[in-house]
Short mmCIF file of N, CA and C in Angstrom, two decimals:
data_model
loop_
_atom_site.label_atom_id
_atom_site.label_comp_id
_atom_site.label_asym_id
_atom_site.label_seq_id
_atom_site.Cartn_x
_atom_site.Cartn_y
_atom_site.Cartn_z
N UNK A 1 120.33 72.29 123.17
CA UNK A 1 121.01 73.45 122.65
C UNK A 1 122.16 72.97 121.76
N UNK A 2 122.02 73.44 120.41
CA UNK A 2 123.15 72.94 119.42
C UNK A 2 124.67 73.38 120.03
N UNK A 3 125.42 72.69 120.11
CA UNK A 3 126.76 73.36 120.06
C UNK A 3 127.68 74.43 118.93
N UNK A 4 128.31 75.67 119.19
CA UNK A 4 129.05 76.33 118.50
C UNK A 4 129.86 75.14 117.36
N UNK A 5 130.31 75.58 116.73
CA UNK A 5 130.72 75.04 115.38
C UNK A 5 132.35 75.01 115.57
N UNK A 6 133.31 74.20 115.64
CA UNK A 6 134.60 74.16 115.98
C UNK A 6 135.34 74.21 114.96
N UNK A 7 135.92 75.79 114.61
CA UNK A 7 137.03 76.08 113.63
C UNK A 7 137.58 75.20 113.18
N UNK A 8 137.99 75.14 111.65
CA UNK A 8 138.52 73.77 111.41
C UNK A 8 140.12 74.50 111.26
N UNK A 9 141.10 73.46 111.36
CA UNK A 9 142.17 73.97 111.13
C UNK A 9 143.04 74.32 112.56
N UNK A 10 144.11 74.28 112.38
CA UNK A 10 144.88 74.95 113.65
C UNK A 10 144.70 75.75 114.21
N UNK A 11 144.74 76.12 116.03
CA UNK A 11 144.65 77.56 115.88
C UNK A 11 145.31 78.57 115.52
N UNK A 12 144.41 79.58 116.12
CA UNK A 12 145.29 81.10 114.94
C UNK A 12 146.73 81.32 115.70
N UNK A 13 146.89 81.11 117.14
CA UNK A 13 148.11 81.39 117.98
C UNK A 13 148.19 80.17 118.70
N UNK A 14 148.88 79.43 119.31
CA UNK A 14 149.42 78.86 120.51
C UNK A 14 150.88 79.31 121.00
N UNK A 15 150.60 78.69 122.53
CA UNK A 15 151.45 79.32 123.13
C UNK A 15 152.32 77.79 124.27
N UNK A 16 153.28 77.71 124.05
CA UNK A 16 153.95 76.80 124.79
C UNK A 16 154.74 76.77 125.56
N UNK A 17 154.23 76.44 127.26
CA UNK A 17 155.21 76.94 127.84
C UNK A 17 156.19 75.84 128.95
N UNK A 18 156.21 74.43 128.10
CA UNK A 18 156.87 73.70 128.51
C UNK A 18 157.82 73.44 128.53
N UNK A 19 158.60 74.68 128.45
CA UNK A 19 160.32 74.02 128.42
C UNK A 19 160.53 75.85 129.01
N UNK A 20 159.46 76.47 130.13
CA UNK A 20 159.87 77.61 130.68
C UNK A 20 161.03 77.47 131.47
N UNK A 21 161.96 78.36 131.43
CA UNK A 21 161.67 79.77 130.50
C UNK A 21 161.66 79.88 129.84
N UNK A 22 161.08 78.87 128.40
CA UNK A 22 161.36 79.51 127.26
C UNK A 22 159.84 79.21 126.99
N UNK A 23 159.37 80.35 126.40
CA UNK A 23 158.10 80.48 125.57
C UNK A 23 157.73 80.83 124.63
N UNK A 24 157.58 78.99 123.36
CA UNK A 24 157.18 78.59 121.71
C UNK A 24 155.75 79.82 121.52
N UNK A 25 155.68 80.43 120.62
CA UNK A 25 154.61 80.91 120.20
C UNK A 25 154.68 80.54 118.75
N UNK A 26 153.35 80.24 118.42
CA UNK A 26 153.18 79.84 116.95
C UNK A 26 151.92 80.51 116.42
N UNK A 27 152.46 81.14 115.45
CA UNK A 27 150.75 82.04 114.60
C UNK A 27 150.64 81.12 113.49
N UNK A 28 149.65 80.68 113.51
CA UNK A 28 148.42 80.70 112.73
C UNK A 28 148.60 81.41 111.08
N UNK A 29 147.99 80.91 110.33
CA UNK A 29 147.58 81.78 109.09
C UNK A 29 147.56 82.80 109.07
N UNK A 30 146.12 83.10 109.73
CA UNK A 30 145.41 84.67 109.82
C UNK A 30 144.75 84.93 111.31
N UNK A 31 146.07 85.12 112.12
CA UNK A 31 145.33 85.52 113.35
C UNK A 31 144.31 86.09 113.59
N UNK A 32 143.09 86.07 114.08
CA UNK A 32 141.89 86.96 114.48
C UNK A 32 142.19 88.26 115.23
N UNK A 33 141.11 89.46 115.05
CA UNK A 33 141.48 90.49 116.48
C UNK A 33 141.65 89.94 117.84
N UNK A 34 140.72 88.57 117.98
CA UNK A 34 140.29 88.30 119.20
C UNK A 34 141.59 87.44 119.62
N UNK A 35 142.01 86.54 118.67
CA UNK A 35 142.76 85.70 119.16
C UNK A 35 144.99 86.34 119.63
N UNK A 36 144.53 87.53 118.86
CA UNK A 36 145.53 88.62 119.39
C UNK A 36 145.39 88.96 120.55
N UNK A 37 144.58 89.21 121.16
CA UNK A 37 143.80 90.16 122.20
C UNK A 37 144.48 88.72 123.32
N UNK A 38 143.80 87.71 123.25
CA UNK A 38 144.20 86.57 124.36
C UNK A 38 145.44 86.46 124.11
N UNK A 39 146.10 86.39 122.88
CA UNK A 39 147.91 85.90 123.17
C UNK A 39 148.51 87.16 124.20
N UNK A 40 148.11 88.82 123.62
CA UNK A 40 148.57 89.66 124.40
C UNK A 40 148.09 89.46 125.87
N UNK A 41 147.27 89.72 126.06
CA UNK A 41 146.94 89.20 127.63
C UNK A 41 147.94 87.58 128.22
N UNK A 42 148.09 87.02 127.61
CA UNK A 42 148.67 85.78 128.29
C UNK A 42 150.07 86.22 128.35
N UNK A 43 150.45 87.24 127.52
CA UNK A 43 151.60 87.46 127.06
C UNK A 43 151.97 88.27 129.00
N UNK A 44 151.24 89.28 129.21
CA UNK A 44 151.14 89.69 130.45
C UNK A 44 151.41 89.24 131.45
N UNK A 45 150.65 88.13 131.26
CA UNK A 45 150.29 86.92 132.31
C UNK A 45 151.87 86.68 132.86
N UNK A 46 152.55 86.09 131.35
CA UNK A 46 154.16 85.75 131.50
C UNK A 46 155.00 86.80 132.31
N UNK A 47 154.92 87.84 132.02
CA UNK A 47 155.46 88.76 132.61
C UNK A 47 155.45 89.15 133.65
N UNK A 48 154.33 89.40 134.72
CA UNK A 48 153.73 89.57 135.74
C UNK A 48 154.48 88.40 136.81
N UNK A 49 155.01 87.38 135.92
CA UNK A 49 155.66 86.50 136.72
C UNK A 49 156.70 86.92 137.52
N UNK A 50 157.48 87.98 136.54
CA UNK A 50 158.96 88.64 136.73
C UNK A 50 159.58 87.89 137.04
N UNK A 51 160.02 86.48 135.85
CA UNK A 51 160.91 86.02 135.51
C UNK A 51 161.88 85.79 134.29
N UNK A 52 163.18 85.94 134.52
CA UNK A 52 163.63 86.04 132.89
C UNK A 52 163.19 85.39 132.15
N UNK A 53 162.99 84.82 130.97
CA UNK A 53 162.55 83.99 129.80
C UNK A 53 163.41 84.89 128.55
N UNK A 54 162.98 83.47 127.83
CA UNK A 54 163.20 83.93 126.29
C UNK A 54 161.49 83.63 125.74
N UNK A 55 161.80 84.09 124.60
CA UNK A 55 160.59 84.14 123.66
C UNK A 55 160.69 83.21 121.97
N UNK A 56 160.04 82.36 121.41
CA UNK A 56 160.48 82.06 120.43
C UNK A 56 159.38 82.15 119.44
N UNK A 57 159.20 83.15 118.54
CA UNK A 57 158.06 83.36 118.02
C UNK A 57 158.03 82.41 116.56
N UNK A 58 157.35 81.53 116.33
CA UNK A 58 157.37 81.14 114.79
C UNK A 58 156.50 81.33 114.01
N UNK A 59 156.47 82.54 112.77
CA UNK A 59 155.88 82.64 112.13
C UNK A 59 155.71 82.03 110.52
N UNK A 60 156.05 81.02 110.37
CA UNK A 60 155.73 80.34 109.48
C UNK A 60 154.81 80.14 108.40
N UNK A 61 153.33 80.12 109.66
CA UNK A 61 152.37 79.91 108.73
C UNK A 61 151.53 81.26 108.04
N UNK A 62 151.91 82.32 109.08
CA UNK A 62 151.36 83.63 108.98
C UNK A 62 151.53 84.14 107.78
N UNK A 63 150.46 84.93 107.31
CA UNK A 63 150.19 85.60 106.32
C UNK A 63 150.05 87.18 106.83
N UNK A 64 150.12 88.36 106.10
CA UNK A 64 150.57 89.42 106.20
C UNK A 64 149.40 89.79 107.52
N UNK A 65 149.81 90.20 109.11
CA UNK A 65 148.42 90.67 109.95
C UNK A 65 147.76 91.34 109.32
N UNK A 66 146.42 92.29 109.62
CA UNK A 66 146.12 93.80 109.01
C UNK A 66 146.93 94.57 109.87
N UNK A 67 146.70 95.94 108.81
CA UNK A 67 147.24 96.99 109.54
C UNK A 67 147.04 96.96 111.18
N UNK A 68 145.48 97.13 111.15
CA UNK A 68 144.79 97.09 112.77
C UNK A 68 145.99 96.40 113.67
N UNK A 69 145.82 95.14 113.69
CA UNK A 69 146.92 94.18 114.01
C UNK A 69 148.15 94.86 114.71
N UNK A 70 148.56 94.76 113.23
CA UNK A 70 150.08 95.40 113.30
C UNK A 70 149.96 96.51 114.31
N UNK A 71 149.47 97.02 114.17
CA UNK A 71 149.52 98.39 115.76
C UNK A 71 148.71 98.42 116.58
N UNK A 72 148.34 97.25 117.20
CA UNK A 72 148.00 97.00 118.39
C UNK A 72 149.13 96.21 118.91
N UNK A 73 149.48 95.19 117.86
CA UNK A 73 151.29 94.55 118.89
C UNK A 73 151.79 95.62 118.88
N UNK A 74 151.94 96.48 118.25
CA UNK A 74 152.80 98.09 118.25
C UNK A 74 152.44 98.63 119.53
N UNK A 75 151.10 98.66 120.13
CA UNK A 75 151.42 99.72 121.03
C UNK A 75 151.28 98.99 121.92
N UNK A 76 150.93 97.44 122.29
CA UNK A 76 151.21 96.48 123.14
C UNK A 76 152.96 96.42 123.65
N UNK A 77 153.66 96.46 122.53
CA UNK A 77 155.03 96.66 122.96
C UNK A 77 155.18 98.15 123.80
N UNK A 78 154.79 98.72 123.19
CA UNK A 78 155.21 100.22 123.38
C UNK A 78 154.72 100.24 125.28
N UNK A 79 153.61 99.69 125.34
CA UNK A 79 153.00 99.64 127.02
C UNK A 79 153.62 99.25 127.89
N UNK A 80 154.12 97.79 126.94
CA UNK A 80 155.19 96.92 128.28
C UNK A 80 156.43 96.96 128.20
N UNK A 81 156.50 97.88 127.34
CA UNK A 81 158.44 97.53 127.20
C UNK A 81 159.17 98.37 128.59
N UNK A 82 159.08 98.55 129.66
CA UNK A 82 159.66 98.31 130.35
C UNK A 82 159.71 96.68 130.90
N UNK A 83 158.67 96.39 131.43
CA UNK A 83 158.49 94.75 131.97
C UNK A 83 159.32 94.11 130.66
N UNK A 84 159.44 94.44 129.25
CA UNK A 84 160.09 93.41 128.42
C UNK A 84 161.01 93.72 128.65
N UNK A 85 161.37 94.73 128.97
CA UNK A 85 163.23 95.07 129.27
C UNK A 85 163.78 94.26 130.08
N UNK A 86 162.97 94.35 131.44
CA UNK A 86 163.08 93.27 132.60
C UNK A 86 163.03 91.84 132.27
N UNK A 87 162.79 91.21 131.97
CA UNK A 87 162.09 89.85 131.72
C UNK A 87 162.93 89.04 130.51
N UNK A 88 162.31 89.69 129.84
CA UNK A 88 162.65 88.96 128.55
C UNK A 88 164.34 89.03 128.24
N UNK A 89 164.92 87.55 128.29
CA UNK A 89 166.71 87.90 127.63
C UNK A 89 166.72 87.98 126.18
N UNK A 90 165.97 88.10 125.59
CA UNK A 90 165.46 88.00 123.87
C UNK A 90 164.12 87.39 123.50
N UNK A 91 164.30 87.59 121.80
CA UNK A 91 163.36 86.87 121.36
C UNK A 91 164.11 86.54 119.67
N UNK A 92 163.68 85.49 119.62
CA UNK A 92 163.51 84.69 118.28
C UNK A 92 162.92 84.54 117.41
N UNK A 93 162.81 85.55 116.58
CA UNK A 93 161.66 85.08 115.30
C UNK A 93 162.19 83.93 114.33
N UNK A 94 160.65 82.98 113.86
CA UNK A 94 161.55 82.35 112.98
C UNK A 94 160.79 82.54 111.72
N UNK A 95 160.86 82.81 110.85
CA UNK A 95 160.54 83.88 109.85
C UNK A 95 160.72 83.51 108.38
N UNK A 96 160.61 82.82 107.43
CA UNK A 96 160.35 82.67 106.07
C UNK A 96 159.77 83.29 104.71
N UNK A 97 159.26 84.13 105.29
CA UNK A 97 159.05 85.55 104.46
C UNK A 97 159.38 86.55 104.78
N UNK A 98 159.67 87.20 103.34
CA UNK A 98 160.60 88.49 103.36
C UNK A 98 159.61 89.83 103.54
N UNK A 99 158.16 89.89 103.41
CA UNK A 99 157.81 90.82 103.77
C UNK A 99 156.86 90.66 105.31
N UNK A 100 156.74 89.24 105.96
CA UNK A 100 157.02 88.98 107.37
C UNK A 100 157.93 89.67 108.53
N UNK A 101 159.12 89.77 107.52
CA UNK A 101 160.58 90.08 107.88
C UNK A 101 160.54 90.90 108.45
N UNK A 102 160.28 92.14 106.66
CA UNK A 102 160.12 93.10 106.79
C UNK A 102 159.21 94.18 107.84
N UNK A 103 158.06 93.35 107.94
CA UNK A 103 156.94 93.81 108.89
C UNK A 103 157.75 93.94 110.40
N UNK A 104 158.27 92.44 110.94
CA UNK A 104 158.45 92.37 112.31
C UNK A 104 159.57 93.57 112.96
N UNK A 105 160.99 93.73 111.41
CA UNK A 105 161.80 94.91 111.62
C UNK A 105 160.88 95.72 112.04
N UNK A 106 159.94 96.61 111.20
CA UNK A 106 159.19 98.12 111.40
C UNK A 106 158.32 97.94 112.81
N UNK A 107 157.61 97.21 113.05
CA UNK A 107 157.48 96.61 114.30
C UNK A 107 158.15 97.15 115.37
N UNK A 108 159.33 96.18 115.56
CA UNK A 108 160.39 96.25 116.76
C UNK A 108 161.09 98.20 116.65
N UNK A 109 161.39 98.46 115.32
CA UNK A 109 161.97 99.70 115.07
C UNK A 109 160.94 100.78 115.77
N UNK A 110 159.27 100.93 115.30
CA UNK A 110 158.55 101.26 116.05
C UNK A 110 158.14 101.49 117.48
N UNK A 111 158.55 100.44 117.87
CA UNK A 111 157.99 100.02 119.35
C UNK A 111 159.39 100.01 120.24
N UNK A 112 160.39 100.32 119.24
CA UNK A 112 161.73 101.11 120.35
C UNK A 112 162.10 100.19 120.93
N UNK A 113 162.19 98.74 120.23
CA UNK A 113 162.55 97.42 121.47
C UNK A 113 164.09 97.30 121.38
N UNK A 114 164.36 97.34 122.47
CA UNK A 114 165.80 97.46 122.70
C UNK A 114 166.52 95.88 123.20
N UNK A 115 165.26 95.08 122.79
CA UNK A 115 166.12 93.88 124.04
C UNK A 115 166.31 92.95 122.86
N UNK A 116 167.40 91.62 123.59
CA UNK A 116 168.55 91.46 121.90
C UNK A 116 167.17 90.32 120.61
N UNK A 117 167.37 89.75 120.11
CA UNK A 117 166.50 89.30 118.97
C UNK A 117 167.47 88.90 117.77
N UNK A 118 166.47 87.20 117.53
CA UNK A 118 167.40 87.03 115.92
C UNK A 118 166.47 86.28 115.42
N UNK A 119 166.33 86.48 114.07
CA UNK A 119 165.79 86.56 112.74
C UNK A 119 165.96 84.85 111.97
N UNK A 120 165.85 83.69 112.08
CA UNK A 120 166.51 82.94 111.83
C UNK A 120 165.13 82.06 110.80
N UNK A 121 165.26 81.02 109.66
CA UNK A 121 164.30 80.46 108.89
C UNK A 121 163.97 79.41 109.36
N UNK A 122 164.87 78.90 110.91
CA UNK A 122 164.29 77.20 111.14
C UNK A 122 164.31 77.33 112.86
N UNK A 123 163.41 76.52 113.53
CA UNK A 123 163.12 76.55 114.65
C UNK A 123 164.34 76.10 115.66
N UNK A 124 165.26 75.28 114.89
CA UNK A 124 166.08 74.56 116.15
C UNK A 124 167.11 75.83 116.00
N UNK A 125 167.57 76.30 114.70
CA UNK A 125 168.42 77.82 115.01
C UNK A 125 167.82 78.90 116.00
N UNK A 126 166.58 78.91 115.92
CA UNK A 126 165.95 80.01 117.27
C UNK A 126 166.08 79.07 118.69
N UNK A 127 166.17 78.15 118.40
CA UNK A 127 166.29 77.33 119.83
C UNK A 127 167.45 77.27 120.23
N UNK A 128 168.48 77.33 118.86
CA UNK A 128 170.08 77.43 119.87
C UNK A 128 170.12 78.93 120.03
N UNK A 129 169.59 79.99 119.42
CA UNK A 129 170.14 81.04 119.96
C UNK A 129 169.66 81.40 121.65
N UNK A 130 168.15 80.64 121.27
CA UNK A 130 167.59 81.43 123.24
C UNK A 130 168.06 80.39 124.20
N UNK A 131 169.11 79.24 123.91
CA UNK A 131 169.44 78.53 124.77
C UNK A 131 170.97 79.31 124.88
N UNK A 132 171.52 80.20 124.18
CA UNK A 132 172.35 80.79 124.28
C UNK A 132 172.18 81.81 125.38
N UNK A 133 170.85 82.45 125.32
CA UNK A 133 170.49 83.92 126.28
C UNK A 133 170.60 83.28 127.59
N UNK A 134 169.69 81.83 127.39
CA UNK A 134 169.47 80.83 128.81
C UNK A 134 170.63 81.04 129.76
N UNK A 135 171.95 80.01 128.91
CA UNK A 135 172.99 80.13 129.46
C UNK A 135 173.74 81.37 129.82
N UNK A 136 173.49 82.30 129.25
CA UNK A 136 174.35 83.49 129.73
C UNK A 136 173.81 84.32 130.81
N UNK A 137 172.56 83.88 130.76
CA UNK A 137 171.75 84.08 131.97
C UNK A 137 171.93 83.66 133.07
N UNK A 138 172.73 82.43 133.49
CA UNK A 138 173.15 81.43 134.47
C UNK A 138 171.79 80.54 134.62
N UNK A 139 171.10 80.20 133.12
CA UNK A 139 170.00 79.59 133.23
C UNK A 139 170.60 78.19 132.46
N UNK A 140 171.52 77.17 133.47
CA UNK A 140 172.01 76.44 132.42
C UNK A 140 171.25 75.20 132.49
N UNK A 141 170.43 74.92 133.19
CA UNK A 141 169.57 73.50 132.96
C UNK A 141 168.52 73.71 131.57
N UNK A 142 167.90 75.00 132.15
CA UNK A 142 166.98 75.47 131.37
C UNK A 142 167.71 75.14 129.78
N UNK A 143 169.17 75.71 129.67
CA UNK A 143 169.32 76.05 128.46
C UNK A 143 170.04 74.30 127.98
N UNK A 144 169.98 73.73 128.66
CA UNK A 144 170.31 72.08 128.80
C UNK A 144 169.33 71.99 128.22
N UNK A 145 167.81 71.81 128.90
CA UNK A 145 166.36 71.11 128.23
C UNK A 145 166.21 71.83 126.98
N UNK A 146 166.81 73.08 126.92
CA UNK A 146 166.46 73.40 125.22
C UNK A 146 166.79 72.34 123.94
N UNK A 147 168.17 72.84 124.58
CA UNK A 147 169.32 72.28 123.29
C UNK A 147 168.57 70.64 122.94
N UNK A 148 168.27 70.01 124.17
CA UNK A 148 168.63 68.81 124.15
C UNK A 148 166.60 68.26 123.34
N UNK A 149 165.78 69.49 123.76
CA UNK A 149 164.44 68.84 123.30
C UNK A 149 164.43 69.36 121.76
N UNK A 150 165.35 70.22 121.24
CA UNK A 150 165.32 70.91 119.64
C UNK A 150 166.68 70.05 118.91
N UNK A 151 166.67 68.93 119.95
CA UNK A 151 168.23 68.01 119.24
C UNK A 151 169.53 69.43 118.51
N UNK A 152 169.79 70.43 119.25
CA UNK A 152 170.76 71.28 118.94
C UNK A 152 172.13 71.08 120.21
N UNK A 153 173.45 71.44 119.25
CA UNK A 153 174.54 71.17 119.89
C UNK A 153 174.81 72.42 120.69
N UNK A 154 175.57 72.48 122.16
CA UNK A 154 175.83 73.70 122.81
C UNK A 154 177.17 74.47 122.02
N UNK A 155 177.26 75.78 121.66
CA UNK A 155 177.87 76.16 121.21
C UNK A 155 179.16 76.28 121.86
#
């Protein structure tokens, strides 16, 4: 039996959760429906833990989702945003395009997310801010292994 054919290229999402509580997400180009569908479900997964975390989303490589997309994280937020209220001390986008930007604002504005978030163009600035939430959290080792694996100074 031939084997399936192995996507060339990065994948569309990963998810990293070695320096929990904090959890790296990285998109891809052109995320798939499908490969949305598993980040949201894992995304669950995190939650279900009911433990604080931060979130550090880097969208870098991403190119505009589709609409579809776009409002399914829409009503994915909209489902869990209580558990994100709970859980999550922020999130971090790290963001290089302006109509990325623009998207993730209408997004969050949409989906009524009330919990704190910053907008920043380079990964170790999203890493000092959620090592900021860490610490104010009384999460100070956690926010120790941040600083210290994104080589960032404690504020």
């Amino acid at each position: 039996m031939p084997l399936a054919p192995v996507p060339a290229g990065p994948p569309p999402i990963t998810l990293d959760d070695s320096q929990w509580p904090v959890l790296v997400v990285k998109l891809g180009r052109d995320p798939t429906e499908s490969a949305v569908e598993t980040y949201l479900a894992a995304r669950e997964a995190y939650l279900a833990r009911a433990q604080p975390h931060v979130v550090v989303i880097d969208t870098r490589a991403v190119h505009l989702p589709s609409p579809r997309l776009r409002q399914r994280y829409t009503d994915w937020l909209c489902q869990h945003e209580r558990a994100l209220r709970q859980w999550t001390l922020g999130t971090a986008y790290v963001i290089n395009s302006p109509a990325v930007r623009m998207m993730t604002s209408v997004i969050r504005h949409c989906a009524r997310m009330a919990t704190p978030f910053l907008v920043s163009e380079t990964l170790p600035a999203s890493a000092a801010w959620a090592a900021e939430r860490l610490h104010e959290a009384g999460l100070l080792q956690a926010a120790t292994r941040l600083r210290a694996h994104y080589s960032v100074p404690a504020s």
